[in-house]
PDB file of C-alpha atoms and ligand atoms in Angstrom:
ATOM      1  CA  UNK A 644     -31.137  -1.747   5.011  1.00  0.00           C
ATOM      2  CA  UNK A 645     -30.965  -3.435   1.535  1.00  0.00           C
ATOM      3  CA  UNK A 646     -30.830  -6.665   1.345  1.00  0.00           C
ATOM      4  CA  UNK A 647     -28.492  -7.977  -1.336  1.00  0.00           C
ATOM      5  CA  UNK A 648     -27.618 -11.497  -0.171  1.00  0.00           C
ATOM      6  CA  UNK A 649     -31.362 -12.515  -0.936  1.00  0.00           C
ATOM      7  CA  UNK A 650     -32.162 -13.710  -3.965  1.00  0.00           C
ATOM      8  CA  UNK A 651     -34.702 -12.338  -6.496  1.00  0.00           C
ATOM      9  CA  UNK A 652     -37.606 -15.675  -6.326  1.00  0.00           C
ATOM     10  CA  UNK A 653     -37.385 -15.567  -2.126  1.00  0.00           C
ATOM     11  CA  UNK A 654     -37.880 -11.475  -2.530  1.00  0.00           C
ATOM     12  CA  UNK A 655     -40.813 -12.341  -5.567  1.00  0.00           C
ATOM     13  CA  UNK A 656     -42.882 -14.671  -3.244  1.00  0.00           C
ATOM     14  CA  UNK A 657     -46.042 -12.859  -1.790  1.00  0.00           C
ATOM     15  CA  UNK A 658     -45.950 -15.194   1.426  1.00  0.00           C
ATOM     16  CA  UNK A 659     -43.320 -15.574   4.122  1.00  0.00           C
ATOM     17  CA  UNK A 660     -42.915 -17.970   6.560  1.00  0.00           C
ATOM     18  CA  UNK A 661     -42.732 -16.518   9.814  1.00  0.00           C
ATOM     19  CA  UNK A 662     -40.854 -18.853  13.073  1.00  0.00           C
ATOM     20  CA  UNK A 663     -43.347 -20.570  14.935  1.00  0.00           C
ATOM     21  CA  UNK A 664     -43.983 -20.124  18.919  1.00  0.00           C
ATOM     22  CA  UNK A 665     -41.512 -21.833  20.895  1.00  0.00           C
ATOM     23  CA  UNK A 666     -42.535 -25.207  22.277  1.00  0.00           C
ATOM     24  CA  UNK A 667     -45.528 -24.877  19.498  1.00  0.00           C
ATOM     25  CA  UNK A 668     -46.418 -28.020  17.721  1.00  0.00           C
ATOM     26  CA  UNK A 669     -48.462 -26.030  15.307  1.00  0.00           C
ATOM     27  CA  UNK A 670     -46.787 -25.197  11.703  1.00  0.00           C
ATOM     28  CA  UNK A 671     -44.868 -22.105  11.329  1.00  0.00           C
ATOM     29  CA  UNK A 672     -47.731 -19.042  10.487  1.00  0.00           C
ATOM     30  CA  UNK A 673     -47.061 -17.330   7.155  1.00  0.00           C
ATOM     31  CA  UNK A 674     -47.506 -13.657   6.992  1.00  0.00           C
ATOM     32  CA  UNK A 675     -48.303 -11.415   3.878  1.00  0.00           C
ATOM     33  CA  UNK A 676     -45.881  -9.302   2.495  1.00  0.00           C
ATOM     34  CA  UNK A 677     -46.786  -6.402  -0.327  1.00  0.00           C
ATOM     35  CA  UNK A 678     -44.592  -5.562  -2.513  1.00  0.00           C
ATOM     36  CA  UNK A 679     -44.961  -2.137  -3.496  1.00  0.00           C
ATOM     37  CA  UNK A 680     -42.511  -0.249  -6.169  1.00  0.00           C
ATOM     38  CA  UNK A 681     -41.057   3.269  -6.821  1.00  0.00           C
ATOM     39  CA  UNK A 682     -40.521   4.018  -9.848  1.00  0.00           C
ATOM     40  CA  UNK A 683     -39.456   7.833 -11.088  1.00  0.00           C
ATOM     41  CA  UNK A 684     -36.178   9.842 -12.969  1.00  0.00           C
ATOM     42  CA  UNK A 685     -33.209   9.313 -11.449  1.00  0.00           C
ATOM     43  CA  UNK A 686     -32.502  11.691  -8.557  1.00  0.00           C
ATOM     44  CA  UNK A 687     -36.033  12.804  -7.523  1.00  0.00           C
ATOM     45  CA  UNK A 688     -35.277  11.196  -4.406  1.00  0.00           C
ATOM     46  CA  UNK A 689     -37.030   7.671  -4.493  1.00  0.00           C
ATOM     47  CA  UNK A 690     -33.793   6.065  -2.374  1.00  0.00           C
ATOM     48  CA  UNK A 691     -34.469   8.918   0.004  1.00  0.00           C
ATOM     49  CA  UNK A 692     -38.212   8.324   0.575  1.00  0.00           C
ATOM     50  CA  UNK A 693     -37.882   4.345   0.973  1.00  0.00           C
ATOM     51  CA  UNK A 694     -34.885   4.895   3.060  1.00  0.00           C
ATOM     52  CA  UNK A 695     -37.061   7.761   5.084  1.00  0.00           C
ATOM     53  CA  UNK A 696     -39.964   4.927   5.670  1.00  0.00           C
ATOM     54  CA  UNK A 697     -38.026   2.359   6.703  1.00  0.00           C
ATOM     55  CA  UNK A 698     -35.252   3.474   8.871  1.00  0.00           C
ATOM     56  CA  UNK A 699     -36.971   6.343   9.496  1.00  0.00           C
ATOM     57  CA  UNK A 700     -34.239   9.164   8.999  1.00  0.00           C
ATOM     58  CA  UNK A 701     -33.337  10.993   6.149  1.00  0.00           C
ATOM     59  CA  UNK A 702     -29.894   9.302   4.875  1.00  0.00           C
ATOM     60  CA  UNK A 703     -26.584  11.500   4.913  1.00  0.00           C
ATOM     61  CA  UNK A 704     -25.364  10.159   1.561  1.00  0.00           C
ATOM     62  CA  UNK A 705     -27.251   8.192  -1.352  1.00  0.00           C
ATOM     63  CA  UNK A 706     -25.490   7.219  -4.888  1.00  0.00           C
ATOM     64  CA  UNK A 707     -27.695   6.360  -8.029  1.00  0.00           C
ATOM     65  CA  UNK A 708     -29.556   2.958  -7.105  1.00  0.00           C
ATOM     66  CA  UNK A 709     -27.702   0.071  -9.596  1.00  0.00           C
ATOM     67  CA  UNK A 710     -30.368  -2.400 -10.885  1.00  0.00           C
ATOM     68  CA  UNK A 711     -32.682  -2.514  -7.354  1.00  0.00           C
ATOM     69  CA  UNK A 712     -32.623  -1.612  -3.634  1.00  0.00           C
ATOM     70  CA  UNK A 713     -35.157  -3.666  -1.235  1.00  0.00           C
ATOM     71  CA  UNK A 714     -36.048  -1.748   1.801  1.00  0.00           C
ATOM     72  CA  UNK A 715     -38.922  -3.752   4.468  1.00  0.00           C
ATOM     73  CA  UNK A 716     -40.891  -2.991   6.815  1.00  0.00           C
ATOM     74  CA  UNK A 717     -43.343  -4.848   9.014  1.00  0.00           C
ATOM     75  CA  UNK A 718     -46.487  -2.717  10.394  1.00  0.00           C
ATOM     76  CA  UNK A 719     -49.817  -3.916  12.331  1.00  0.00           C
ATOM     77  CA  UNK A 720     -52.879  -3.081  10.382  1.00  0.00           C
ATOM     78  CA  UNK A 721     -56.117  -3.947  12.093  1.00  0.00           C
ATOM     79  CA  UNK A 722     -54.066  -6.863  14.381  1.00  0.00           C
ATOM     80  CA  UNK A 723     -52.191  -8.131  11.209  1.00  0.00           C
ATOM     81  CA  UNK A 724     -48.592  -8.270  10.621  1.00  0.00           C
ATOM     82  CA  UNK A 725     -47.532  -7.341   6.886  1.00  0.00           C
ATOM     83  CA  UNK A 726     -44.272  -6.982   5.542  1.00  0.00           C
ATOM     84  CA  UNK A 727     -44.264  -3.533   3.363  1.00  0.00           C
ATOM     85  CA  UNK A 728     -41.254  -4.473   1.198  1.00  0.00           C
ATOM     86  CA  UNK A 729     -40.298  -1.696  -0.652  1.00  0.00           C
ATOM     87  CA  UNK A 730     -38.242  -1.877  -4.198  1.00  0.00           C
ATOM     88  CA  UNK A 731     -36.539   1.168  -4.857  1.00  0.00           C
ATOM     89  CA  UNK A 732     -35.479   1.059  -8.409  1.00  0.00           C
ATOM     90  CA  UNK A 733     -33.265   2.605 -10.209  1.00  0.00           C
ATOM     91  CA  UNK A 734     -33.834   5.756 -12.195  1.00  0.00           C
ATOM     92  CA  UNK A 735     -30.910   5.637 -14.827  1.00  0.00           C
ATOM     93  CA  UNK A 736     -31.672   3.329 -17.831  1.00  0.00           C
ATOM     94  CA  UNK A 737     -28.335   1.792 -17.760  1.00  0.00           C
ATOM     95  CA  UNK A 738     -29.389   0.880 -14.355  1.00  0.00           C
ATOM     96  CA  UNK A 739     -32.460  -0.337 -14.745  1.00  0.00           C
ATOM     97  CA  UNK A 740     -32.563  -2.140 -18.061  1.00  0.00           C
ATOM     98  CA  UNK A 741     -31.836  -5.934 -17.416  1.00  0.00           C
ATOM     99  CA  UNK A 742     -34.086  -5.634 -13.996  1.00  0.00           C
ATOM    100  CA  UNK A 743     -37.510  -4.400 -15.264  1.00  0.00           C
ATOM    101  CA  UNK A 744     -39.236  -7.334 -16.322  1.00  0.00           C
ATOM    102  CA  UNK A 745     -38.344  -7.993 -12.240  1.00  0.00           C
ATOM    103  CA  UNK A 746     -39.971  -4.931 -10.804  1.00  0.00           C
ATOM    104  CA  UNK A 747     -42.746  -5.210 -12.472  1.00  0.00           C
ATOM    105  CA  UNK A 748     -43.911  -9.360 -11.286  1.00  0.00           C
ATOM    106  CA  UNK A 749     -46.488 -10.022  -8.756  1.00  0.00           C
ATOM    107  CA  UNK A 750     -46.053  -6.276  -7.684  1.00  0.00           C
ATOM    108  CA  UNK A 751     -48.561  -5.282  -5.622  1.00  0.00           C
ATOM    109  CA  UNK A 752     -48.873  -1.182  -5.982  1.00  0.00           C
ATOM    110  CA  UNK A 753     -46.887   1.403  -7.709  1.00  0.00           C
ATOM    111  CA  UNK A 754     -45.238   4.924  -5.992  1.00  0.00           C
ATOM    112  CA  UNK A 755     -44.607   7.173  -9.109  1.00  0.00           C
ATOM    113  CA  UNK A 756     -42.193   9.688  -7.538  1.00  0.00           C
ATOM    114  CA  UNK A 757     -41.383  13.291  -9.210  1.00  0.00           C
ATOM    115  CA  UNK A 758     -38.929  15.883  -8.097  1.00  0.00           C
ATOM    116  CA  UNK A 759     -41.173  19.623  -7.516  1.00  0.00           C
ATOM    117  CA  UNK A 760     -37.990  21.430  -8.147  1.00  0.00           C
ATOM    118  CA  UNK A 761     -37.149  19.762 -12.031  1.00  0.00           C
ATOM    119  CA  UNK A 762     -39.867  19.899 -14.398  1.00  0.00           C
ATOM    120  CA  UNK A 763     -38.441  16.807 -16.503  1.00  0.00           C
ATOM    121  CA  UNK A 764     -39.127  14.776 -13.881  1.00  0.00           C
ATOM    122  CA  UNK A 765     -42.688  15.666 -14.282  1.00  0.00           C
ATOM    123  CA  UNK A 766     -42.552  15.421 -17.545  1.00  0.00           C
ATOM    124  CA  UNK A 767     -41.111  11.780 -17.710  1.00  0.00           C
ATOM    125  CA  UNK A 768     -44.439  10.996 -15.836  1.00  0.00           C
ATOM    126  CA  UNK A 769     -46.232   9.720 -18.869  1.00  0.00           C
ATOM    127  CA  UNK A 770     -43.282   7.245 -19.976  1.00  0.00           C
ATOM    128  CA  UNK A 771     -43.101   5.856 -16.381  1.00  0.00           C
ATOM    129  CA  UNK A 772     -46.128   5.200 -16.574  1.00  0.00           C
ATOM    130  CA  UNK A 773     -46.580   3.924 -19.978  1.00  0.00           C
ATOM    131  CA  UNK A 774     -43.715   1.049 -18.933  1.00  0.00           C
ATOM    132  CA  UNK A 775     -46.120   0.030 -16.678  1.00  0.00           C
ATOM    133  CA  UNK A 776     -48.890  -0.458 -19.145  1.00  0.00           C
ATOM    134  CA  UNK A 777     -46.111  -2.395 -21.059  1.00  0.00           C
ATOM    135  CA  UNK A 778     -45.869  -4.779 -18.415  1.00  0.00           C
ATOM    136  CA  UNK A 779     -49.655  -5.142 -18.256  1.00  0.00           C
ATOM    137  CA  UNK A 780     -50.047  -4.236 -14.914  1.00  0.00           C
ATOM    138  CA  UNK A 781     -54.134  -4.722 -13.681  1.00  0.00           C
ATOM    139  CA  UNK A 782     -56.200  -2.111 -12.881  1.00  0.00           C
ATOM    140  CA  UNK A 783     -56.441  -3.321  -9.404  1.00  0.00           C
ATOM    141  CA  UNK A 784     -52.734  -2.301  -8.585  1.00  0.00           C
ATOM    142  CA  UNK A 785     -53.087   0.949  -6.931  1.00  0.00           C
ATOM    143  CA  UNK A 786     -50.990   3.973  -8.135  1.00  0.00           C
ATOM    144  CA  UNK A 787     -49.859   6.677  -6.092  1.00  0.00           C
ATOM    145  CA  UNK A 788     -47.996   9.540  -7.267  1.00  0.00           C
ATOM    146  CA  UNK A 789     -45.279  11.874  -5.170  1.00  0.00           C
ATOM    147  CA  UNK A 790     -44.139  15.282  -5.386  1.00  0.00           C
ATOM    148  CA  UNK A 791     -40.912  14.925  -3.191  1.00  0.00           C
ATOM    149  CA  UNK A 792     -38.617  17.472  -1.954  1.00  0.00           C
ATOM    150  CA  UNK A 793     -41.098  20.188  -0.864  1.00  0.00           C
ATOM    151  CA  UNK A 794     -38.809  21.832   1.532  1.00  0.00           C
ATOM    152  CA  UNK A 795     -37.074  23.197  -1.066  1.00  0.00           C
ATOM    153  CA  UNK A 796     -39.908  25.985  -1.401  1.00  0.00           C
ATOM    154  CA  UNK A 797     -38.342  28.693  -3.388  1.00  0.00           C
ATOM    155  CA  UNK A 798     -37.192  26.342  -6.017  1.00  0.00           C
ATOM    156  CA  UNK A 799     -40.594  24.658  -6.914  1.00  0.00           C
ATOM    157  CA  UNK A 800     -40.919  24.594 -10.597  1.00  0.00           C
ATOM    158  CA  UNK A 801     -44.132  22.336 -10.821  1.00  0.00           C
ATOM    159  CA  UNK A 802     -47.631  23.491  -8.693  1.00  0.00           C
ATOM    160  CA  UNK A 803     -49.874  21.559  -6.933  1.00  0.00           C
ATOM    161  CA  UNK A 804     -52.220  22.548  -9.531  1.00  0.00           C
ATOM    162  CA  UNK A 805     -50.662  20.904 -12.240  1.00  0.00           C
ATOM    163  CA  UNK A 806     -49.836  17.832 -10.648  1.00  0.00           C
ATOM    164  CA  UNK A 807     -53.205  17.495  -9.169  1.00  0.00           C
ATOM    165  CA  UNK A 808     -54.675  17.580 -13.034  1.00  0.00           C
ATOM    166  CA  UNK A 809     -52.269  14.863 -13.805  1.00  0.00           C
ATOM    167  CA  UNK A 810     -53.035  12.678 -10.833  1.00  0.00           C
ATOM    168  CA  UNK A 811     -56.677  13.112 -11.445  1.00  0.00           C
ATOM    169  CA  UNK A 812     -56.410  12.545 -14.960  1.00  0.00           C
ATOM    170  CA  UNK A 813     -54.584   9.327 -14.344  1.00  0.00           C
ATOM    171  CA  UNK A 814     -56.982   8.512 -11.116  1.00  0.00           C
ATOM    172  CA  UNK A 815     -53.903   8.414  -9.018  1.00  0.00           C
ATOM    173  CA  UNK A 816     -54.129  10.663  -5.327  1.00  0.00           C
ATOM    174  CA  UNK A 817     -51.355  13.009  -4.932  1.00  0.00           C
ATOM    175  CA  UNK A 818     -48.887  13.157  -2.055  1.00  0.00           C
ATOM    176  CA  UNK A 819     -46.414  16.217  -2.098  1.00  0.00           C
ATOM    177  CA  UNK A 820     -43.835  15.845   0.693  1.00  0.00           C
ATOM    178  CA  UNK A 821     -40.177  15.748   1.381  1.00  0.00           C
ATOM    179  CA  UNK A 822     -37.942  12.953   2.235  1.00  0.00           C
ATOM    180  CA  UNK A 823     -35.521  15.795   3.923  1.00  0.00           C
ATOM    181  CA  UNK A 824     -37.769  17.578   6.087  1.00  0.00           C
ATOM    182  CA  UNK A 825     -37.809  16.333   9.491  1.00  0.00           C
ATOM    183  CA  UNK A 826     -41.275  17.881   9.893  1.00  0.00           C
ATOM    184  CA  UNK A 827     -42.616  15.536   6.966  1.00  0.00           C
ATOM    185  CA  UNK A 828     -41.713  12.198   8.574  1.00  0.00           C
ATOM    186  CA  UNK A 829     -44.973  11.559   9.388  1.00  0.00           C
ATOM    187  CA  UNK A 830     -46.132  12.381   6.407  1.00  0.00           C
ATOM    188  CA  UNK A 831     -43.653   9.942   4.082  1.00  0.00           C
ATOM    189  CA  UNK A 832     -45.258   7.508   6.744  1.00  0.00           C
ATOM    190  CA  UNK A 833     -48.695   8.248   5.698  1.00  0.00           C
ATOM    191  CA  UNK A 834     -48.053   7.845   2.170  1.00  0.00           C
ATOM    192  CA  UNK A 835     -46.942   4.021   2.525  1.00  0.00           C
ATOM    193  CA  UNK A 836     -49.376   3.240   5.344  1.00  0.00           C
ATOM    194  CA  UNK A 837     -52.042   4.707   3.074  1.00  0.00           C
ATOM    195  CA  UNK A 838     -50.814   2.126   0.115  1.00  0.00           C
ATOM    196  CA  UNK A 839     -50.567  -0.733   2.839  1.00  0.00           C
ATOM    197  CA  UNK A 840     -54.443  -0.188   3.750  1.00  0.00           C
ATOM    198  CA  UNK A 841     -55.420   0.024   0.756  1.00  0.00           C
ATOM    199  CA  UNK A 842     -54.094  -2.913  -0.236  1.00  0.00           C
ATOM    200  CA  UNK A 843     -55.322  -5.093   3.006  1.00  0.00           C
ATOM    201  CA  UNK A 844     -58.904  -3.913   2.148  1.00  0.00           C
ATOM    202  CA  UNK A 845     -58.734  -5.028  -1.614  1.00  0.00           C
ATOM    203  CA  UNK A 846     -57.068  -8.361  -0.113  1.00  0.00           C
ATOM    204  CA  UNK A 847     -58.975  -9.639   3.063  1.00  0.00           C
ATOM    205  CA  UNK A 848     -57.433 -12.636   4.425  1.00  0.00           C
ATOM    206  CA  UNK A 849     -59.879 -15.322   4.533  1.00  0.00           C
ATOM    207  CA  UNK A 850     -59.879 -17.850   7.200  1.00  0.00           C
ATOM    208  CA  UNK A 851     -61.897 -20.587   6.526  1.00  0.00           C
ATOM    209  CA  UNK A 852     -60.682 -22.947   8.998  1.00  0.00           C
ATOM    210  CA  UNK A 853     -58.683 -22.058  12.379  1.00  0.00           C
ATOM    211  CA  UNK A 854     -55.030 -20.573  11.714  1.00  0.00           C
ATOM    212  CA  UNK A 855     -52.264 -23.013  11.746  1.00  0.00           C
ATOM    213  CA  UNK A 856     -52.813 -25.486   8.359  1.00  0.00           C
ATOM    214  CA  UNK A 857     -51.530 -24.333   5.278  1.00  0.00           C
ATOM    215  CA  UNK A 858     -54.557 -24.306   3.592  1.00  0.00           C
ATOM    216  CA  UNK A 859     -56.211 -22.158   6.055  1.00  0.00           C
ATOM    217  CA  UNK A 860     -55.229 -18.620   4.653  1.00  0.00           C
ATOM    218  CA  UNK A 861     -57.061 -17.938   1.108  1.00  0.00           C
ATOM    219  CA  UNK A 862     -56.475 -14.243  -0.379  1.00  0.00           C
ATOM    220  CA  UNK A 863     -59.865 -13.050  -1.846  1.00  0.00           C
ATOM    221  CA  UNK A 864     -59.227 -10.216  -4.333  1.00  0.00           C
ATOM    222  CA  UNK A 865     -62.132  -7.593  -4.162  1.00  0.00           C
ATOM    223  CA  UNK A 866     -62.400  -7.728  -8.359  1.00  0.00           C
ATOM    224  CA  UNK A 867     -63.132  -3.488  -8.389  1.00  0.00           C
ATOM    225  CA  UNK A 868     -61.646  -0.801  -7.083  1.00  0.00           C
ATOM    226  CA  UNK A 869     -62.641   3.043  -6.964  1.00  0.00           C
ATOM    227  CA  UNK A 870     -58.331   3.296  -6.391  1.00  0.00           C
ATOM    228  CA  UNK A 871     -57.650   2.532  -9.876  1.00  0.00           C
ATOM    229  CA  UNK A 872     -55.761   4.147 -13.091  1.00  0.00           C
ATOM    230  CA  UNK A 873     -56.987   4.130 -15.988  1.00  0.00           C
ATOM    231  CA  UNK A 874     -53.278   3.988 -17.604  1.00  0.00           C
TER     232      UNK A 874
HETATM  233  N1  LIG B1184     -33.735  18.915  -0.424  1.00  0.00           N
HETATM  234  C1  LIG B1184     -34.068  17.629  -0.633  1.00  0.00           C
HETATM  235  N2  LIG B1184     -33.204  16.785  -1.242  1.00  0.00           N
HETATM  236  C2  LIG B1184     -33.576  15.504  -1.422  1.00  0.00           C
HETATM  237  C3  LIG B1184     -34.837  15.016  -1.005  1.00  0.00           C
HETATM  238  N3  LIG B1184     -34.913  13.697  -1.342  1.00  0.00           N
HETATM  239  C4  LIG B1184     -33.754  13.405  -1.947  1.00  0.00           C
HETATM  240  N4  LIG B1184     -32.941  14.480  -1.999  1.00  0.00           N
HETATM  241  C5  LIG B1184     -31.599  14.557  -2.597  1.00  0.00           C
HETATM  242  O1  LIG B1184     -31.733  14.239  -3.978  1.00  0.00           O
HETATM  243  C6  LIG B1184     -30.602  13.496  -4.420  1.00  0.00           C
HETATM  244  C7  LIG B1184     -31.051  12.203  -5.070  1.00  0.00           C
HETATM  245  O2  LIG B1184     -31.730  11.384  -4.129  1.00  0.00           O
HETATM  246  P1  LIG B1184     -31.893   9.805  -4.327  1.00  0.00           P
HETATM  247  O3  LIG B1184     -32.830   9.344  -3.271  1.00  0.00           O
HETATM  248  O4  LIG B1184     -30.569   9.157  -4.367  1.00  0.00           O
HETATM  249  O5  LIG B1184     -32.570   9.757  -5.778  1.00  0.00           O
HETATM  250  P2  LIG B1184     -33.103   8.447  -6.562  1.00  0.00           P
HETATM  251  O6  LIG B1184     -34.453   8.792  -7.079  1.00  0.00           O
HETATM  252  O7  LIG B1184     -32.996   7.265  -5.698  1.00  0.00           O
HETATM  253  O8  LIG B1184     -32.085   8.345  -7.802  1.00  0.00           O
HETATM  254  P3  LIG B1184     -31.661   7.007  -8.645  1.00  0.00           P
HETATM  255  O9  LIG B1184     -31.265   5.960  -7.666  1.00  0.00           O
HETATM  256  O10 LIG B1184     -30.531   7.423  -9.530  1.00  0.00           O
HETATM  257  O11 LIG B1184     -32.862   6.616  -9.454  1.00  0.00           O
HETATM  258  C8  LIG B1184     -29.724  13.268  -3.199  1.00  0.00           C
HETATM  259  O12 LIG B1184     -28.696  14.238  -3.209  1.00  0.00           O
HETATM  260  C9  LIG B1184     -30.651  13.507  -2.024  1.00  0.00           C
HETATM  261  O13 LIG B1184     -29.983  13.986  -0.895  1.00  0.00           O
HETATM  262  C10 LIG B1184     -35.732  15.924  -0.355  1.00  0.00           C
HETATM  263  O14 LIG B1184     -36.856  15.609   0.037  1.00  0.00           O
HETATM  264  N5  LIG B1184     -35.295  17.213  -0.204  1.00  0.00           N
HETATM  265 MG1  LIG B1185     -31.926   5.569  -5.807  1.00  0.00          MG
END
């Protein structure tokens, strides 16, 4: 379900217009989207995951992700309709390099994604994370960090204990999980409806006058957060 043929600005705008009710004389309604971004070493499965939360399966084949995939979703939170619209990035530098500056705008949270079973991938935590401090990202963006592929249990080569330090020491919560197992598909769901919530309570919409005028909707930004990193 990516989404090639649209271009980067249409994919970088926070608000979408949404059809209006037939036989309506009112102005099309515009519904929030978040834009939320996974970021992590090639191969620790962040094509999987997205792919996982969106279509809902695990997928039979995946090649390295060139430049970016988008991946969407709309959920209901508390009556609203919000677009999750997921950018899976790519992992390889040569991949990656000319698209960065692109992840990073107007991005709305940040999935940090490891691999339990390759220790590098761990390790590479701290650079992933200090791109993001390059790109002066505020401390109101949420952070999540992933341990995927869990299922492969006798091949885990970094504990929970370890990556719970890390998460705590970066103020991030920890999610271990697999993208594979068909047992964790409610939990990969979790993860990304726990990110969308998040994010609707830091942004309440605002109506100040009834729905339908384009002036109507006003997004109030809580200015703290106990969710933050200190990265
Ligand atoms: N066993 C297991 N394998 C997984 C899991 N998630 C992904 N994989 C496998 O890991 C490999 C890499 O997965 P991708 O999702 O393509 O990795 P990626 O992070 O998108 O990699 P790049 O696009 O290169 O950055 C594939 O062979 C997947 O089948 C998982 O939860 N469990
Ligand atoms: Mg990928």
């Amino acid at each position: 379900a990516s989404l090639p043929d649209r271009n980067m600005s249409e994919m970088e705008s926070s608000l979408e217009l949404t059809t209006s009710l037939p036989g309506s004389s009112l102005p099309p309604l515009r519904s929030r989207i978040f834009k939320i971004i996974v970021i992590g070493d090639s191969g620790v499965g962040k094509t999987c995951l997205t792919y996982r939360f969106c279509a809902g399966k695990f997928p039979e084949k995946t090649e390295a992700t060139i430049g970016v995939d988008f991946r969407e979703k709309v959920v209901e939170i508390d009556g609203e309709k919000i677009k999750i619209q997921l950018w899976d990035t790519a992992g390889q530098e040569r991949f990656r390099k000319s698209m960065v500056q692109h992840y990073y705008r107007n991005v709305h949270a940040v999935v940090f994604v490891y691999d339990v079973t390759n220790a590098s991938s761990f390790q590479s935590l701290p650079a992933w994370i200090e791109e993001c401090k390059q790109h002066s990202l505020g401390v109101e963006v949420p952070r999540i960090l992933v341990g995927n592929k869990c299922d492969l249990r006798d091949a885990v080569r970094v504990g929970t204990d370890l990556a719970q330090k890390f998460a705590d020491s970066h103020s991030m919560p920890l999610f271990e999980t697999s993208a594979k197992n068909p047992n964790d598909n409610d939990h990969v769901e979790a993860i990304f409806m726990t990110v969308a919530h998040k994010l609707k309570s830091q942004k309440p919409l605002v109506l100040s006058q009834p729905l339908g005028t384009e002036s109507t909707v006003q997004l109030q930004q809580e200015h703290k957060s106990a969710w933050v990193c200190g990265c």
